[in-house]
Amino acid sequence: MASTRIGVIDDHPLFREGVVRSLSENKNFIVVGEGASGEDACRIARDLTPDILLLDVSMPGNGLSAIANVRHISPSTKVIMLTASEEVESLVAALRQGALGYVLKGVGARGLIDAIATVLRGSRCVSPSMSAKIMERTLHHDRSAETLLTPREIEIVDLVSLGLSNKRIGLKLDLQEKTVKHHMTQILTKLGVTNRTEAAMRWRDRLA
């Protein structure tokens, strides 16, 4: 049986080295590449096509944004977020972008290996504490798009759904156009969509 080929992306060298060392001790795994940014993730996906790519949420180039890029470049690569972020919004965004796993950095070597095995089987794997948070949100009927966005982002996506451009939104809200663009990037990530048209449709669908 061929070894599972893994890429490890994290901008904290000591943590990354520890993960690589733990994985390398398992005869079923081979670490084919390391990096520290979303750009590195895309490079490794393109050049090395690993079976599994471990990504952090918070790193240069935005780990969440890198997920869709990696899946576009190497559709066979399965993404697992290995992160310290316990924000439900990050989990939801990661899964919507196509990640199959969301594992918190406190996990031990055995837990990480089990998560990789689960994802290789095509199933999702989410740390128990994060699953509990999702369950709590579900029980409180708190799954709407509004809960993912800040008040300013809601103002902007409301105007996007009316067909306004970034420039017109900026004039209406007294914001610079580049600020509106920054908010739009956050909105797309949080709503799990790739462009403003999809964002507008998702926003309107919440009322259906």
Coordinates of N, CA and C in Angstrom, one line a residue:
M1 N 0.8 -1.2 0.0 CA 0.0 0.0 0.0 C 0.9 1.3 0.0
A2 N 0.6 2.2 -0.9 CA 1.4 3.4 -1.0 C 1.2 4.3 0.2
S3 N 2.3 5.0 0.6 CA 2.2 5.9 1.7 C 1.3 7.1 1.3
T4 N 0.6 7.6 2.3 CA -0.2 8.9 2.1 C 0.8 10.1 2.0
R5 N 0.6 10.9 1.0 CA 1.5 12.0 0.8 C 0.9 13.2 1.4
I6 N 1.6 13.9 2.3 CA 1.1 15.0 3.1 C 1.9 16.3 2.9
G7 N 1.2 17.4 2.8 CA 1.8 18.7 2.8 C 1.4 19.4 4.1
V8 N 2.3 20.1 4.7 CA 2.1 20.8 6.0 C 2.4 22.3 5.8
I9 N 1.3 23.1 6.0 CA 1.4 24.6 5.9 C 1.1 25.3 7.2
D10 N 2.1 25.9 7.8 CA 1.9 26.7 9.0 C 3.0 27.7 9.2
D11 N 2.6 28.9 9.6 CA 3.6 30.0 9.6 C 4.4 30.0 10.9
H12 N 4.2 29.0 11.8 CA 5.0 28.9 13.0 C 6.0 27.7 12.9
P13 N 7.2 28.0 12.6 CA 8.2 27.0 12.3 C 8.3 25.8 13.3
L14 N 8.3 26.2 14.6 CA 8.5 25.2 15.6 C 7.3 24.2 15.6
F15 N 6.1 24.8 15.5 CA 4.9 23.9 15.5 C 4.9 23.0 14.2
R16 N 5.2 23.7 13.1 CA 5.3 22.9 11.8 C 6.3 21.8 11.9
E17 N 7.4 22.0 12.4 CA 8.5 21.0 12.5 C 8.0 19.8 13.4
G18 N 7.3 20.2 14.5 CA 6.8 19.1 15.3 C 5.7 18.3 14.6
V19 N 4.9 18.9 13.8 CA 3.9 18.1 13.1 C 4.6 17.2 12.1
V20 N 5.5 17.8 11.3 CA 6.3 17.0 10.3 C 7.0 15.8 11.0
R21 N 7.6 16.1 12.1 CA 8.3 15.0 12.8 C 7.4 13.9 13.3
S22 N 6.2 14.2 13.8 CA 5.2 13.2 14.2 C 4.7 12.4 13.1
L23 N 4.4 13.1 12.0 CA 3.9 12.4 10.8 C 4.9 11.5 10.2
S24 N 6.2 11.9 10.2 CA 7.3 11.2 9.6 C 7.6 9.9 10.3
E25 N 7.2 9.9 11.6 CA 7.4 8.7 12.4 C 6.5 7.5 12.1
N26 N 5.4 7.9 11.3 CA 4.4 6.9 10.9 C 4.8 6.4 9.5
K27 N 5.0 5.0 9.4 CA 5.4 4.5 8.1 C 4.4 4.6 7.0
N28 N 3.1 5.0 7.4 CA 2.1 5.1 6.3 C 2.1 6.5 5.7
F29 N 2.8 7.4 6.3 CA 2.8 8.8 5.8 C 4.2 9.2 5.3
I30 N 4.2 10.1 4.3 CA 5.4 10.8 3.8 C 5.1 12.2 3.6
V31 N 5.8 13.1 4.3 CA 5.6 14.5 4.1 C 6.4 15.0 2.9
V32 N 5.6 15.5 1.9 CA 6.2 15.8 0.6 C 6.6 17.3 0.5
G33 N 6.0 18.1 1.4 CA 6.3 19.5 1.3 C 5.8 20.3 2.5
E34 N 6.5 21.4 2.7 CA 6.2 22.3 3.9 C 6.1 23.7 3.4
G35 N 5.3 24.6 4.1 CA 5.2 26.0 3.7 C 4.7 26.8 4.9
A36 N 4.5 28.1 4.6 CA 4.1 29.0 5.7 C 3.0 30.0 5.2
S37 N 2.5 29.8 4.0 CA 1.5 30.8 3.5 C 0.5 30.1 2.6
G38 N -0.5 30.9 2.2 CA -1.5 30.4 1.2 C -0.8 30.2 -0.1
E39 N 0.1 31.0 -0.4 CA 0.9 30.9 -1.7 C 1.7 29.6 -1.7
D40 N 2.3 29.2 -0.6 CA 3.0 28.0 -0.5 C 2.0 26.8 -0.6
A41 N 0.9 26.9 -0.1 CA -0.1 25.8 -0.2 C -0.5 25.6 -1.7
C42 N -0.7 26.7 -2.4 CA -1.0 26.5 -3.8 C 0.2 25.9 -4.6
R43 N 1.4 26.4 -4.3 CA 2.6 25.8 -4.9 C 2.7 24.3 -4.7
I44 N 2.5 23.9 -3.5 CA 2.7 22.5 -3.1 C 1.6 21.7 -3.8
A45 N 0.4 22.2 -3.8 CA -0.8 21.6 -4.5 C -0.5 21.4 -6.0
R46 N 0.1 22.4 -6.6 CA 0.4 22.4 -8.0 C 1.5 21.4 -8.3
D47 N 2.6 21.6 -7.6 CA 3.9 20.8 -7.9 C 3.9 19.4 -7.4
L48 N 3.3 19.2 -6.3 CA 3.4 17.9 -5.6 C 2.2 17.1 -5.4
T49 N 1.0 17.7 -5.7 CA -0.3 17.0 -5.5 C -0.4 16.1 -4.4
P50 N -0.3 16.6 -3.1 CA -0.4 15.7 -2.0 C -1.8 15.1 -1.8
D51 N -1.8 14.0 -1.1 CA -3.2 13.4 -0.8 C -3.9 14.2 0.2
I52 N -3.1 14.8 1.2 CA -3.6 15.6 2.3 C -2.8 16.8 2.4
L53 N -3.5 18.0 2.6 CA -2.8 19.2 2.9 C -3.3 19.8 4.2
L54 N -2.4 20.0 5.2 CA -2.8 20.6 6.4 C -2.6 22.1 6.4
L55 N -3.6 22.8 6.7 CA -3.5 24.3 6.6 C -3.9 24.9 7.9
D56 N -3.3 26.1 8.2 CA -3.8 26.9 9.4 C -4.8 27.9 8.8
V57 N -5.7 28.4 9.7 CA -6.6 29.4 9.3 C -5.9 30.8 9.2
S58 N -5.2 31.1 10.3 CA -4.5 32.4 10.4 C -3.0 32.3 10.0
M59 N -2.8 32.7 8.8 CA -1.4 32.7 8.2 C -1.3 33.7 7.0
P60 N -0.1 34.0 6.6 CA 0.0 34.9 5.4 C -0.8 34.3 4.2
G61 N -1.6 35.1 3.6 CA -2.3 34.7 2.4 C -3.6 34.1 2.7
N62 N -4.0 34.1 4.0 CA -5.4 33.6 4.5 C -5.6 32.2 4.2
G63 N -5.5 31.3 5.2 CA -5.7 29.9 5.0 C -7.1 29.5 4.5
L64 N -8.1 30.3 4.9 CA -9.5 30.0 4.4 C -9.6 30.3 2.9
S65 N -9.0 31.3 2.4 CA -9.0 31.7 1.0 C -8.3 30.6 0.2
A66 N -7.2 30.1 0.8 CA -6.4 29.1 0.1 C -7.1 27.8 -0.2
I67 N -8.1 27.5 0.6 CA -8.8 26.2 0.4 C -9.3 26.0 -1.0
A68 N -10.1 27.0 -1.4 CA -10.7 26.9 -2.8 C -9.7 26.9 -3.9
N69 N -8.6 27.6 -3.7 CA -7.5 27.7 -4.7 C -6.8 26.3 -4.8
V70 N -6.6 25.7 -3.6 CA -5.9 24.4 -3.6 C -6.8 23.4 -4.3
R71 N -8.1 23.4 -4.0 CA -9.0 22.4 -4.6 C -9.2 22.6 -6.1
H72 N -9.0 23.8 -6.5 CA -9.1 24.1 -8.0 C -7.8 23.6 -8.6
I73 N -6.7 23.8 -8.0 CA -5.4 23.4 -8.6 C -5.2 21.9 -8.5
S74 N -5.6 21.3 -7.4 CA -5.4 19.8 -7.3 C -6.7 19.2 -6.6
P75 N -7.7 18.9 -7.4 CA -9.0 18.4 -6.9 C -8.9 17.2 -6.1
S76 N -7.9 16.4 -6.3 CA -7.8 15.1 -5.5 C -7.2 15.4 -4.1
T77 N -6.6 16.6 -3.9 CA -6.0 16.9 -2.6 C -7.1 17.2 -1.5
K78 N -7.1 16.5 -0.4 CA -8.1 16.7 0.7 C -7.4 17.7 1.7
V79 N -8.2 18.7 2.1 CA -7.7 19.7 3.0 C -8.2 19.5 4.4
I80 N -7.3 19.6 5.3 CA -7.6 19.6 6.8 C -7.1 20.8 7.4
M81 N -7.9 21.6 8.1 CA -7.5 22.8 8.8 C -6.9 22.3 10.2
L82 N -5.7 22.6 10.4 CA -5.0 22.3 11.7 C -4.7 23.7 12.3
T83 N -5.6 24.1 13.3 CA -5.6 25.5 13.7 C -5.9 25.7 15.1
A84 N -5.5 26.9 15.6 CA -5.9 27.3 17.0 C -7.2 28.0 17.1
S85 N -7.8 28.3 15.9 CA -9.0 29.1 15.9 C -10.2 28.3 16.3
E86 N -10.8 28.7 17.3 CA -12.0 28.1 17.8 C -13.3 28.8 17.5
E87 N -13.2 29.7 16.5 CA -14.4 30.5 16.0 C -15.2 29.6 15.1
V88 N -16.5 29.6 15.4 CA -17.4 28.8 14.6 C -17.5 29.3 13.2
E89 N -17.3 30.7 13.0 CA -17.4 31.3 11.7 C -16.2 30.7 10.9
S90 N -15.0 30.5 11.5 CA -13.9 30.0 10.7 C -14.2 28.5 10.3
L91 N -14.8 27.7 11.2 CA -15.1 26.4 10.9 C -16.1 26.3 9.7
V92 N -17.2 27.1 9.9 CA -18.2 27.1 8.8 C -17.6 27.5 7.5
A93 N -16.8 28.5 7.5 CA -16.2 29.0 6.2 C -15.3 28.0 5.6
A94 N -14.5 27.3 6.5 CA -13.6 26.3 6.0 C -14.4 25.1 5.3
L95 N -15.4 24.7 6.0 CA -16.2 23.5 5.4 C -16.9 24.0 4.1
R96 N -17.4 25.2 4.1 CA -18.0 25.7 2.8 C -17.1 25.8 1.7
Q97 N -15.8 26.1 2.0 CA -14.8 26.3 1.0 C -14.3 24.9 0.5
G98 N -14.6 23.9 1.2 CA -14.2 22.5 0.7 C -13.3 21.7 1.6
A99 N -12.9 22.3 2.8 CA -12.1 21.5 3.7 C -12.9 20.3 4.3
L100 N -12.3 19.2 4.4 CA -13.0 18.0 5.0 C -12.7 17.8 6.5
G101 N -11.7 18.5 7.0 CA -11.4 18.4 8.4 C -11.1 19.7 9.1
Y102 N -11.4 19.8 10.3 CA -11.1 21.0 11.1 C -10.7 20.5 12.5
V103 N -9.4 20.6 12.7 CA -8.8 20.0 13.9 C -8.0 21.0 14.7
L104 N -8.3 21.1 16.0 CA -7.6 22.1 16.8 C -6.2 21.7 17.2
K105 N -5.3 22.7 17.3 CA -3.9 22.4 17.5 C -3.6 21.7 18.8
G106 N -4.5 21.6 19.7 CA -4.2 20.9 21.0 C -4.2 19.4 20.8
V107 N -4.6 18.9 19.6 CA -4.8 17.5 19.4 C -3.4 16.8 19.5
G108 N -3.4 15.5 20.0 CA -2.2 14.7 20.0 C -1.9 14.1 18.7
A109 N -0.8 13.4 18.6 CA -0.4 12.7 17.4 C -1.4 11.7 17.0
R110 N -1.9 10.9 17.9 CA -2.9 9.9 17.6 C -4.2 10.5 17.1
G111 N -4.6 11.6 17.6 CA -5.8 12.3 17.2 C -5.6 12.8 15.8
L112 N -4.5 13.4 15.5 CA -4.2 13.9 14.1 C -4.2 12.7 13.1
I113 N -3.6 11.6 13.5 CA -3.5 10.5 12.6 C -4.9 10.0 12.3
D114 N -5.8 9.9 13.3 CA -7.1 9.4 13.2 C -7.9 10.4 12.3
A115 N -7.7 11.7 12.4 CA -8.4 12.7 11.6 C -8.0 12.5 10.1
I116 N -6.7 12.3 9.9 CA -6.2 12.1 8.5 C -6.9 10.8 7.9
A117 N -7.0 9.7 8.7 CA -7.6 8.5 8.2 C -9.0 8.7 7.9
T118 N -9.7 9.5 8.7 CA -11.2 9.7 8.5 C -11.3 10.5 7.2
V119 N -10.5 11.5 7.0 CA -10.7 12.3 5.8 C -10.3 11.5 4.5
L120 N -9.3 10.6 4.6 CA -8.9 9.8 3.5 C -10.0 8.9 3.1
R121 N -10.9 8.5 4.0 CA -12.1 7.7 3.7 C -13.2 8.5 3.0
G122 N -13.0 9.8 3.0 CA -14.0 10.7 2.3 C -15.0 11.3 3.3
S123 N -14.8 11.1 4.6 CA -15.7 11.7 5.6 C -15.1 12.9 6.2
R124 N -15.9 13.7 6.8 CA -15.5 14.9 7.5 C -15.0 14.6 8.9
C125 N -14.1 15.4 9.4 CA -13.6 15.2 10.8 C -13.5 16.6 11.4
V126 N -14.2 16.8 12.5 CA -14.2 18.1 13.2 C -13.9 17.8 14.7
S127 N -13.0 18.5 15.3 CA -12.7 18.4 16.7 C -14.0 18.4 17.5
P128 N -14.1 17.5 18.5 CA -15.3 17.4 19.3 C -15.8 18.7 19.9
S129 N -14.9 19.5 20.4 CA -15.3 20.8 21.0 C -16.0 21.7 20.0
M130 N -15.5 21.7 18.7 CA -16.1 22.5 17.6 C -17.4 21.9 17.2
S131 N -17.5 20.6 17.2 CA -18.8 20.0 16.9 C -19.9 20.4 17.9
A132 N -19.4 20.5 19.1 CA -20.4 20.9 20.2 C -20.9 22.3 20.0
K133 N -19.9 23.2 19.5 CA -20.3 24.6 19.3 C -21.3 24.6 18.1
I134 N -21.1 23.9 17.1 CA -22.0 23.8 16.0 C -23.4 23.3 16.4
M135 N -23.4 22.3 17.2 CA -24.6 21.7 17.7 C -25.4 22.8 18.6
E136 N -24.7 23.5 19.4 CA -25.3 24.6 20.2 C -25.9 25.6 19.3
R137 N -25.2 26.0 18.3 CA -25.7 27.0 17.4 C -27.0 26.5 16.7
T138 N -27.0 25.2 16.3 CA -28.1 24.7 15.6 C -29.3 24.6 16.5
L139 N -29.1 24.2 17.8 CA -30.2 24.1 18.7 C -30.8 25.5 19.0
H140 N -30.1 26.6 18.8 CA -30.6 27.9 19.1 C -31.0 28.6 17.8
H141 N -31.1 27.8 16.7 CA -31.6 28.3 15.4 C -30.8 29.5 15.0
D142 N -29.5 29.3 15.2 CA -28.6 30.5 14.9 C -27.7 30.2 13.7
R143 N -28.2 29.7 12.6 CA -27.4 29.3 11.5 C -27.6 30.2 10.3
S144 N -28.3 31.3 10.4 CA -28.5 32.2 9.3 C -27.2 33.0 8.9
A145 N -27.2 33.5 7.7 CA -26.1 34.2 7.2 C -25.8 35.4 8.0
E146 N -26.8 36.0 8.6 CA -26.6 37.2 9.4 C -25.6 37.0 10.6
T147 N -25.6 35.8 11.1 CA -24.7 35.5 12.3 C -23.3 35.5 11.9
L148 N -23.0 35.3 10.6 CA -21.6 35.2 10.2 C -21.0 36.6 9.9
L149 N -21.8 37.6 9.7 CA -21.3 38.9 9.2 C -21.4 40.0 10.3
T150 N -20.5 40.9 10.2 CA -20.5 42.1 11.1 C -21.6 43.0 10.6
P151 N -22.1 44.0 11.4 CA -23.1 45.0 11.0 C -22.7 45.7 9.7
R152 N -21.4 46.1 9.6 CA -21.0 46.8 8.4 C -21.0 45.9 7.2
E153 N -20.6 44.6 7.3 CA -20.7 43.7 6.2 C -22.1 43.4 5.8
I154 N -23.1 43.4 6.7 CA -24.5 43.3 6.4 C -25.0 44.5 5.6
E155 N -24.5 45.7 6.0 CA -24.9 46.8 5.2 C -24.4 46.7 3.7
I156 N -23.2 46.3 3.6 CA -22.6 46.2 2.3 C -23.2 45.1 1.4
V157 N -23.5 43.9 2.0 CA -24.0 42.8 1.2 C -25.5 43.1 0.9
D158 N -26.2 43.9 1.7 CA -27.5 44.4 1.4 C -27.5 45.2 0.1
L159 N -26.5 46.1 0.0 CA -26.4 47.0 -1.2 C -25.9 46.2 -2.4
V160 N -25.0 45.2 -2.2 CA -24.6 44.3 -3.3 C -25.8 43.6 -3.9
S161 N -26.7 43.1 -3.0 CA -27.9 42.4 -3.5 C -28.8 43.3 -4.3
L162 N -28.6 44.6 -4.1 CA -29.4 45.6 -4.9 C -28.7 46.0 -6.2
G163 N -27.5 45.4 -6.4 CA -26.8 45.6 -7.7 C -25.9 46.8 -7.7
L164 N -25.6 47.4 -6.5 CA -24.6 48.5 -6.4 C -23.2 48.0 -6.6
S165 N -22.4 48.8 -7.2 CA -21.0 48.6 -7.4 C -20.2 49.0 -6.1
N166 N -19.0 48.5 -6.0 CA -18.2 48.9 -4.8 C -18.1 50.4 -4.7
K167 N -17.9 51.1 -5.8 CA -17.8 52.5 -5.8 C -19.0 53.2 -5.3
R168 N -20.2 52.8 -5.8 CA -21.4 53.4 -5.3 C -21.7 53.0 -3.8
I169 N -21.3 51.8 -3.4 CA -21.5 51.4 -2.0 C -20.6 52.3 -1.1
G170 N -19.4 52.6 -1.6 CA -18.5 53.5 -0.9 C -19.1 54.9 -0.7
L171 N -19.7 55.4 -1.8 CA -20.3 56.7 -1.7 C -21.4 56.8 -0.8
K172 N -22.2 55.7 -0.8 CA -23.5 55.6 0.0 C -23.1 55.5 1.5
L173 N -22.1 54.7 1.8 CA -21.7 54.5 3.2 C -20.5 55.3 3.7
D174 N -20.1 56.2 2.8 CA -19.0 57.1 3.2 C -17.7 56.3 3.5
L175 N -17.4 55.3 2.6 CA -16.2 54.5 2.8 C -15.4 54.6 1.5
Q176 N -14.1 54.4 1.6 CA -13.2 54.3 0.5 C -13.5 53.1 -0.3
E177 N -13.3 53.1 -1.6 CA -13.6 51.9 -2.4 C -12.8 50.7 -2.0
K178 N -11.5 51.0 -1.6 CA -10.6 49.9 -1.2 C -11.1 49.2 0.1
T179 N -11.7 50.0 0.9 CA -12.3 49.5 2.2 C -13.5 48.6 1.9
V180 N -14.3 49.0 0.9 CA -15.4 48.2 0.5 C -14.9 46.9 -0.1
K181 N -13.9 46.9 -0.9 CA -13.3 45.7 -1.4 C -12.8 44.8 -0.3
H182 N -12.2 45.3 0.7 CA -11.7 44.5 1.8 C -12.9 43.8 2.5
H183 N -14.0 44.6 2.7 CA -15.1 44.0 3.4 C -15.7 42.9 2.5
M184 N -15.7 43.1 1.1 CA -16.3 42.1 0.2 C -15.5 40.8 0.3
T185 N -14.2 40.9 0.4 CA -13.3 39.7 0.6 C -13.8 38.9 1.8
Q186 N -14.0 39.6 2.9 CA -14.4 38.9 4.1 C -15.8 38.3 3.9
I187 N -16.7 39.0 3.3 CA -18.1 38.5 3.0 C -18.0 37.3 2.2
L188 N -17.3 37.2 1.1 CA -17.2 36.1 0.3 C -16.7 34.9 1.0
T189 N -15.7 35.1 1.9 CA -15.1 34.0 2.7 C -16.1 33.4 3.7
K190 N -16.8 34.3 4.4 CA -17.7 33.9 5.4 C -19.0 33.2 4.8
L191 N -19.4 33.7 3.6 CA -20.6 33.1 3.0 C -20.2 31.9 2.2
G192 N -18.9 31.6 2.0 CA -18.5 30.4 1.3 C -18.8 30.5 -0.2
V193 N -18.7 31.7 -0.8 CA -18.9 31.9 -2.2 C -17.7 32.5 -2.8
T194 N -17.7 32.6 -4.2 CA -16.5 33.0 -4.9 C -16.6 34.4 -5.5
N195 N -17.8 34.9 -5.7 CA -18.0 36.2 -6.3 C -19.2 36.9 -5.7
R196 N -19.4 38.2 -6.1 CA -20.4 39.0 -5.5 C -21.8 38.6 -6.0
T197 N -21.9 38.0 -7.2 CA -23.2 37.5 -7.7 C -23.7 36.4 -6.8
E198 N -22.8 35.4 -6.5 CA -23.2 34.3 -5.6 C -23.5 34.9 -4.2
A199 N -22.8 35.9 -3.7 CA -23.0 36.4 -2.4 C -24.4 37.0 -2.4
A200 N -24.8 37.8 -3.4 CA -26.1 38.4 -3.5 C -27.2 37.3 -3.5
M201 N -27.0 36.2 -4.2 CA -28.0 35.2 -4.3 C -28.1 34.5 -2.9
R202 N -27.0 34.2 -2.3 CA -27.0 33.6 -1.0 C -27.7 34.5 0.0
W203 N -27.5 35.8 -0.1 CA -28.1 36.7 0.9 C -29.6 36.8 0.7
R204 N -30.0 36.8 -0.6 CA -31.5 36.8 -0.9 C -32.1 35.5 -0.5
D205 N -31.4 34.4 -0.7 CA -32.0 33.1 -0.3 C -32.3 32.9 1.1
R206 N -31.6 33.7 2.0 CA -31.9 33.5 3.4 C -33.3 33.9 3.8
L207 N -34.0 34.7 2.9 CA -35.3 35.2 3.1 C -36.4 34.2 2.6
A208 N -35.9 33.2 1.8 CA -36.8 32.2 1.2 C -37.4 31.3 2.2

